[in-house]
């Protein structure tokens, strides 16, 4: 029996930054009587509308948008658990009013947590504490990333080895799981994998008895919350990156620096009033704002020279472009490595439709028209239209996925860390490693100076 039967329908628009997710969501909401739920972690906060790419009110075209700019600067930052709780309530309300919930946003960590209840290891009862309350009870959760990693190595060396030493979010979350449940996160992850393996084996067995057991196994896990249709707007990164660079330039032209300066002034005012601002969380981590901080701080001092200010500003703009490119690559990796796997484990790859957003000139046909036809078929319970996969993506979805071990592997010579076996195997051939390990040439021995006549 399908785990999606009798579950409410939810349309999800996923994809990297800059591919038109918000615009497509509005079009679908207009055509199918929908309302939009924000799934972008930074768009939850009030402020930086340009930097966080909030859809301007006129472009929302009177479609209700939920969880958009709903957290004030002085309010506590949301955890993923708090987001899931609030988003679930909003979706229930939208469905109760006979509308179609459309989830859109680039924080696919939030999207996956909302769609699949067991996609993340949950903390215990005290996991519902705010981040501030957790840090007060367990000060190590507010410590430096290195200190948290050392603590995690003591309590669960296996899970600690899986995370990059600079990945503060994953390290903190694993430590939080241990502190709130008293159980090692690696053990909990292994339990999940065992349950999934049992379910997969049962699902592939023809016996009716085993099929019934498969349903029980599925129910013993946390099944998907909704019956989702996931529309992935895919764009080839080689063609997307120039568009992202141009968009950063447009953001600068439309007020990015001015709104960053305004937010910086509010931060300073909050701190003057005695309110401590944790700039490692929430809106303060937005791409475009944190890159501008050196420039903003320089402008609040005695005043840099015009030349120095211009150099700092240009450097910040270039760093914003670099961070945006890196974020797009990270988003694509998450969809390929995490979201697709979650769909596969729930026998739900048929809930995914890939829309080719690589060429802007063909966006209306390849993305908008295909999405409308697909949602129409989904809501009517008809088979979804076959979408033509972009050549650069077909192998990723159709080919078996290699599940190599994820483990931090340091190269002591180059002082860098690789996370996969593939990266580790390729590293010795890299220019940096070959240069670092090259035996110095003893030119003196090769070309000794000629003896001078006595």
XYZ file of C-alpha atoms in Angstrom:
454
model
C 0.000 0.000 0.000
C 1.388 3.431 -0.896
C 2.432 5.616 2.004
C 0.957 8.601 0.124
C -2.644 7.414 -0.082
C -5.109 9.794 1.598
C -2.400 12.312 2.433
C -2.964 15.981 1.513
C -1.374 17.209 -1.698
C 1.490 19.690 -1.516
C 3.392 21.150 -4.464
C 7.066 21.876 -3.854
C 9.153 24.150 -6.078
C 12.833 23.398 -5.560
C 16.071 24.433 -7.210
C 19.147 26.579 -6.838
C 19.133 30.300 -6.294
C 18.395 32.367 -9.388
C 16.318 29.877 -11.406
C 12.884 31.503 -10.944
C 11.330 29.413 -8.164
C 9.284 32.266 -6.673
C 7.974 33.395 -10.063
C 6.846 29.868 -10.955
C 5.175 29.424 -7.564
C 3.081 32.573 -8.096
C 1.990 31.396 -11.574
C 0.957 28.003 -10.181
C -0.898 29.623 -7.271
C -2.883 31.776 -9.710
C -3.846 28.815 -11.884
C -4.622 26.288 -9.154
C -6.086 28.378 -6.318
C -2.967 28.105 -4.230
C -1.164 29.895 -1.429
C 2.600 30.048 -0.998
C 4.582 28.884 2.032
C 8.132 30.171 2.265
C 10.840 27.508 2.543
C 13.866 29.794 2.610
C 15.508 30.085 6.021
C 16.670 33.693 5.586
C 13.456 34.971 4.003
C 11.768 34.112 7.300
C 13.415 37.185 8.821
C 12.392 40.790 8.489
C 15.103 42.717 6.682
C 17.453 42.518 3.682
C 14.732 41.965 1.055
C 17.244 42.461 -1.753
C 20.018 40.293 -0.314
C 17.629 37.439 0.529
C 15.759 37.774 -2.786
C 12.300 38.229 -1.284
C 9.764 38.551 -4.069
C 8.615 42.203 -4.172
C 4.972 42.714 -3.152
C 3.818 43.804 -6.655
C 5.308 40.602 -8.107
C 3.414 38.502 -5.547
C 0.298 39.445 -7.536
C -2.000 39.365 -4.466
C -1.211 35.696 -3.783
C -0.976 35.065 -0.010
C 2.615 34.382 1.072
C 3.126 32.749 4.476
C 6.206 32.706 6.749
C 7.801 35.542 4.808
C 9.533 38.248 6.867
C 7.749 37.016 9.985
C 10.672 37.095 12.471
C 11.877 40.433 13.835
C 15.537 41.310 14.349
C 15.165 41.263 18.112
C 13.379 37.888 18.116
C 14.951 34.510 18.706
C 16.221 32.695 15.618
C 14.243 29.666 14.489
C 15.526 26.105 14.552
C 14.502 23.683 11.800
C 12.132 22.068 14.313
C 10.362 25.351 14.965
C 10.100 25.987 11.219
C 8.564 22.546 10.612
C 6.058 23.084 13.441
C 4.919 26.469 12.110
C 4.915 25.424 8.458
C 2.798 22.381 9.296
C 0.199 24.591 10.975
C 0.135 26.935 7.975
C -0.284 24.063 5.516
C -3.129 22.610 7.581
C -4.866 25.984 7.546
C -4.395 26.430 3.776
C -5.817 22.963 3.091
C -8.743 23.537 5.479
C -9.722 26.582 3.403
C -9.735 24.519 0.220
C -6.519 25.986 -1.172
C -3.426 24.272 -2.602
C -0.263 24.658 -0.490
C 2.784 25.517 -2.607
C 6.105 25.306 -0.770
C 8.935 27.274 -2.345
C 12.437 28.091 -1.180
C 16.086 27.257 -1.478
C 16.700 25.849 2.008
C 16.195 22.231 1.001
C 17.235 21.121 4.490
C 13.990 22.712 5.696
C 11.969 21.345 2.769
C 13.121 17.777 3.356
C 12.512 18.026 7.105
C 8.959 19.187 6.404
C 8.149 16.517 3.813
C 9.794 13.489 5.434
C 9.343 13.231 9.149
C 12.288 10.849 9.610
C 14.714 12.618 7.267
C 16.700 13.963 10.230
C 17.587 12.429 13.554
C 15.366 14.170 16.062
C 16.478 15.389 19.424
C 14.742 14.340 22.620
C 12.054 16.251 24.533
C 14.528 18.990 25.386
C 15.280 19.424 21.683
C 12.272 21.762 21.587
C 14.178 24.249 23.743
C 15.230 27.421 21.991
C 18.828 27.660 20.826
C 19.461 30.222 23.561
C 17.946 27.957 26.248
C 19.993 25.002 25.010
C 23.191 27.031 25.123
C 22.396 28.181 28.642
C 21.867 24.583 29.785
C 24.795 23.171 27.771
C 27.373 25.947 27.259
C 29.380 23.738 24.890
C 26.706 24.376 22.233
C 27.793 28.024 22.204
C 31.503 27.202 22.109
C 33.760 27.494 19.089
C 33.352 24.961 16.299
C 36.666 23.340 17.202
C 35.689 22.986 20.867
C 32.352 21.418 19.925
C 34.102 19.003 17.563
C 36.514 17.928 20.318
C 33.554 17.276 22.633
C 31.759 15.309 19.900
C 34.884 13.201 19.338
C 34.791 12.254 23.020
C 31.146 11.136 23.048
C 30.763 9.829 19.482
C 34.001 9.589 17.490
C 32.235 7.771 14.644
C 29.830 10.625 13.863
C 32.548 13.229 14.477
C 34.644 11.656 11.716
C 31.797 12.116 9.218
C 31.703 15.905 9.438
C 34.089 18.454 8.023
C 35.807 20.225 10.950
C 34.402 23.569 9.752
C 30.778 22.373 9.378
C 29.475 23.996 12.545
C 25.788 23.238 11.849
C 26.239 19.468 11.560
C 28.677 19.268 14.457
C 26.367 21.270 16.718
C 23.297 19.287 15.699
C 25.021 15.956 16.435
C 26.128 17.216 19.827
C 22.614 18.508 20.500
C 21.160 15.074 19.680
C 23.526 13.438 22.157
C 22.863 15.967 24.928
C 19.071 15.887 24.582
C 18.632 12.121 24.088
C 21.629 10.656 25.900
C 22.244 8.409 22.869
C 25.055 8.502 20.330
C 23.893 10.060 17.020
C 25.815 7.422 15.028
C 23.738 4.704 16.727
C 20.500 6.536 15.917
C 21.524 6.990 12.278
C 22.373 3.285 12.042
C 18.943 2.446 13.473
C 17.313 4.553 10.748
C 19.359 2.886 8.021
C 18.473 -0.578 9.334
C 14.782 0.300 9.357
C 15.030 1.589 5.780
C 16.856 -1.556 4.660
C 14.183 -3.770 6.216
C 11.474 -1.738 4.506
C 13.202 -1.941 1.115
C 13.611 -5.717 1.424
C 9.982 -6.151 2.410
C 8.771 -3.902 -0.389
C 10.598 -5.953 -3.014
C 9.166 -9.306 -1.824
C 6.070 -10.610 -3.649
C 4.458 -12.327 -0.674
C 1.241 -10.725 0.564
C 2.284 -11.460 4.134
C 5.579 -9.662 3.672
C 3.772 -6.809 1.946
C 1.683 -6.389 5.078
C 4.858 -6.425 7.173
C 6.256 -3.729 4.888
C 3.293 -1.531 5.749
C 3.908 -2.116 9.448
C 7.604 -1.302 9.014
C 6.731 1.869 7.170
C 4.335 2.855 9.922
C 6.965 2.141 12.574
C 9.044 4.834 10.926
C 7.667 8.325 10.479
C 6.004 8.224 7.048
C 5.882 11.184 4.679
C 3.618 13.914 5.987
C 2.116 14.779 2.605
C 1.518 13.567 -0.902
C 4.106 15.783 -2.598
C 4.775 16.817 -6.161
C 8.324 18.136 -6.370
C 9.155 20.422 -9.269
C 12.921 20.772 -9.520
C 13.950 23.710 -11.687
C 17.367 22.583 -12.850
C 19.914 24.830 -14.548
C 23.341 23.797 -15.751
C 25.816 25.574 -13.488
C 28.105 26.640 -16.347
C 25.257 28.721 -17.763
C 23.714 29.667 -14.427
C 26.847 31.208 -12.886
C 27.060 34.182 -15.306
C 23.381 34.872 -14.559
C 24.098 34.827 -10.832
C 26.983 37.264 -11.286
C 24.721 39.628 -13.237
C 22.048 39.333 -10.571
C 24.495 40.411 -7.857
C 25.323 43.487 -9.956
C 21.586 44.201 -10.258
C 21.172 43.817 -6.494
C 23.903 46.411 -5.956
C 22.146 48.747 -8.398
C 18.795 48.305 -6.627
C 19.981 49.041 -3.086
C 21.879 46.076 -1.614
C 24.547 48.267 -0.020
C 22.017 50.726 1.376
C 19.895 48.000 3.004
C 23.024 46.319 4.409
C 24.096 49.671 5.882
C 20.623 50.065 7.441
C 20.733 46.573 8.982
C 24.230 47.221 10.306
C 23.007 50.408 11.972
C 20.144 48.469 13.591
C 22.609 45.872 14.862
C 24.750 48.573 16.449
C 21.659 50.158 18.015
C 20.592 46.815 19.486
C 24.036 46.279 20.991
C 24.109 49.823 22.418
C 20.783 49.064 24.140
C 22.334 45.999 25.778
C 20.933 43.372 23.384
C 23.608 40.900 22.339
C 23.414 40.027 18.640
C 24.669 36.604 17.585
C 25.838 37.281 14.045
C 26.455 33.587 13.375
C 22.708 32.939 13.069
C 19.627 34.096 11.218
C 19.518 37.134 8.978
C 23.038 38.151 9.997
C 24.477 35.282 7.936
C 22.864 36.419 4.684
C 25.069 36.386 1.600
C 25.718 39.993 0.661
C 25.519 41.308 4.207
C 28.400 39.453 5.841
C 30.650 40.110 2.825
C 29.970 43.848 3.180
C 30.836 43.975 6.900
C 34.477 45.102 6.486
C 33.272 47.942 4.279
C 30.450 48.855 6.673
C 32.724 48.836 9.714
C 35.301 50.964 7.893
C 32.609 53.499 7.090
C 31.547 53.744 10.757
C 35.037 54.708 11.938
C 36.953 57.894 11.291
C 36.144 57.308 7.657
C 38.278 55.543 5.095
C 39.739 57.374 2.156
C 37.578 57.326 -0.939
C 40.005 54.933 -2.596
C 40.057 52.549 0.380
C 36.248 52.560 0.630
C 35.885 51.790 -3.066
C 38.374 48.926 -2.820
C 36.543 47.420 0.161
C 33.209 47.750 -1.633
C 34.457 46.123 -4.839
C 36.025 43.330 -2.825
C 32.721 42.744 -1.007
C 30.816 42.577 -4.291
C 33.237 40.010 -5.689
C 33.043 37.950 -2.491
C 29.243 38.072 -2.713
C 29.410 36.652 -6.227
C 31.748 33.880 -5.092
C 29.523 33.002 -2.112
C 26.431 32.956 -4.351
C 28.096 30.542 -6.777
C 29.158 28.300 -3.906
C 25.641 28.367 -2.466
C 24.138 27.324 -5.811
C 26.538 24.370 -6.000
C 25.691 23.423 -2.406
C 21.954 23.527 -3.158
C 22.384 21.279 -6.180
C 24.462 18.810 -4.162
C 21.765 18.672 -1.478
C 19.011 17.883 -3.984
C 21.084 15.214 -5.698
C 22.555 13.628 -2.585
C 19.841 14.085 0.053
C 16.430 14.893 -1.403
C 16.621 12.350 -4.240
C 17.754 9.693 -1.787
C 14.820 10.456 0.526
C 12.438 10.127 -2.423
C 14.070 6.875 -3.488
C 13.881 5.397 0.020
C 10.165 6.207 0.128
C 9.570 4.756 -3.370
C 8.627 8.263 -4.480
C 10.950 9.162 -7.346
C 7.817 9.326 -9.500
C 6.830 12.355 -7.388
C 9.713 14.306 -8.938
C 9.547 16.284 -12.174
C 12.672 18.010 -13.484
C 12.163 21.284 -15.331
C 15.017 22.471 -17.524
C 15.621 26.106 -16.615
C 19.050 26.341 -18.218
C 18.038 28.577 -21.133
C 16.116 31.705 -20.180
C 14.800 32.054 -23.730
C 12.975 28.714 -23.319
C 11.858 29.205 -19.710
C 8.157 29.719 -20.522
C 7.933 26.457 -22.434
C 10.410 24.240 -20.576
C 9.552 25.403 -17.067
C 6.224 27.229 -16.808
C 4.128 25.292 -19.355
C 5.528 21.910 -18.283
C 4.927 22.734 -14.617
C 1.307 23.729 -15.254
C 0.609 20.496 -17.171
C 2.307 18.448 -14.462
C 0.417 20.030 -11.553
C -2.868 19.642 -13.443
C -2.236 15.909 -13.917
C -1.095 15.524 -10.294
C -4.219 17.119 -8.828
C -6.486 15.040 -11.097
C -4.712 11.839 -10.099
C -3.498 11.204 -13.640
C -0.041 9.924 -14.620
C 2.470 12.755 -14.712
C 3.745 13.833 -18.130
C 7.200 12.548 -18.967
C 9.717 15.375 -18.735
C 12.848 15.336 -20.848
C 15.830 15.371 -18.519
C 18.676 17.765 -19.291
C 21.654 15.758 -20.660
C 23.874 16.872 -17.774
C 21.345 15.494 -15.266
C 19.937 12.297 -16.786
C 22.803 10.110 -15.577
C 22.481 11.475 -12.046
C 18.844 10.407 -11.721
C 18.794 7.277 -13.867
C 22.147 5.724 -12.948
C 22.598 3.797 -9.678
C 23.926 6.080 -6.984
C 27.261 5.266 -5.416
C 27.017 5.544 -1.648
C 30.632 6.021 -0.700
C 31.656 6.507 2.897
C 31.624 10.108 4.064
C 34.558 10.674 6.382
C 36.987 13.496 7.023
C 40.400 12.649 5.548
C 43.110 15.243 6.291
C 46.178 15.748 4.136
C 48.846 16.820 6.602
C 51.093 18.077 3.808
C 48.569 20.457 2.227
C 46.553 21.186 5.423
C 43.219 20.496 3.726
C 40.455 17.967 4.356
C 38.705 15.671 1.886
C 35.299 14.191 2.741
C 34.937 11.400 0.147
C 37.093 8.552 -1.138
C 36.881 10.048 -4.622
C 38.336 13.357 -3.408
C 41.029 11.512 -1.457
C 42.046 9.387 -4.446
C 42.226 12.444 -6.735
C 44.130 14.684 -4.308
C 47.666 13.252 -4.842
C 47.349 14.230 -8.504
C 46.415 17.820 -7.698
C 48.834 20.613 -8.536
C 48.977 21.771 -4.919
C 49.883 18.339 -3.520
C 52.421 17.556 -6.228
C 54.121 20.895 -5.645
C 54.169 20.393 -1.867
C 55.661 16.907 -2.081
C 58.152 17.566 -4.855
C 61.755 16.894 -3.811
C 63.704 20.166 -3.929
C 66.333 20.275 -6.621
C 69.857 20.671 -5.291
C 71.119 23.071 -7.897
C 74.448 23.388 -6.068
C 75.074 19.680 -6.491
C 73.972 19.670 -10.113
C 75.963 22.714 -11.126
C 78.862 23.141 -8.712
C 80.773 26.343 -9.138
C 83.950 25.905 -11.185
C 87.064 26.014 -9.041
C 88.882 29.262 -9.418
C 92.550 28.970 -10.344
C 94.868 29.410 -7.347
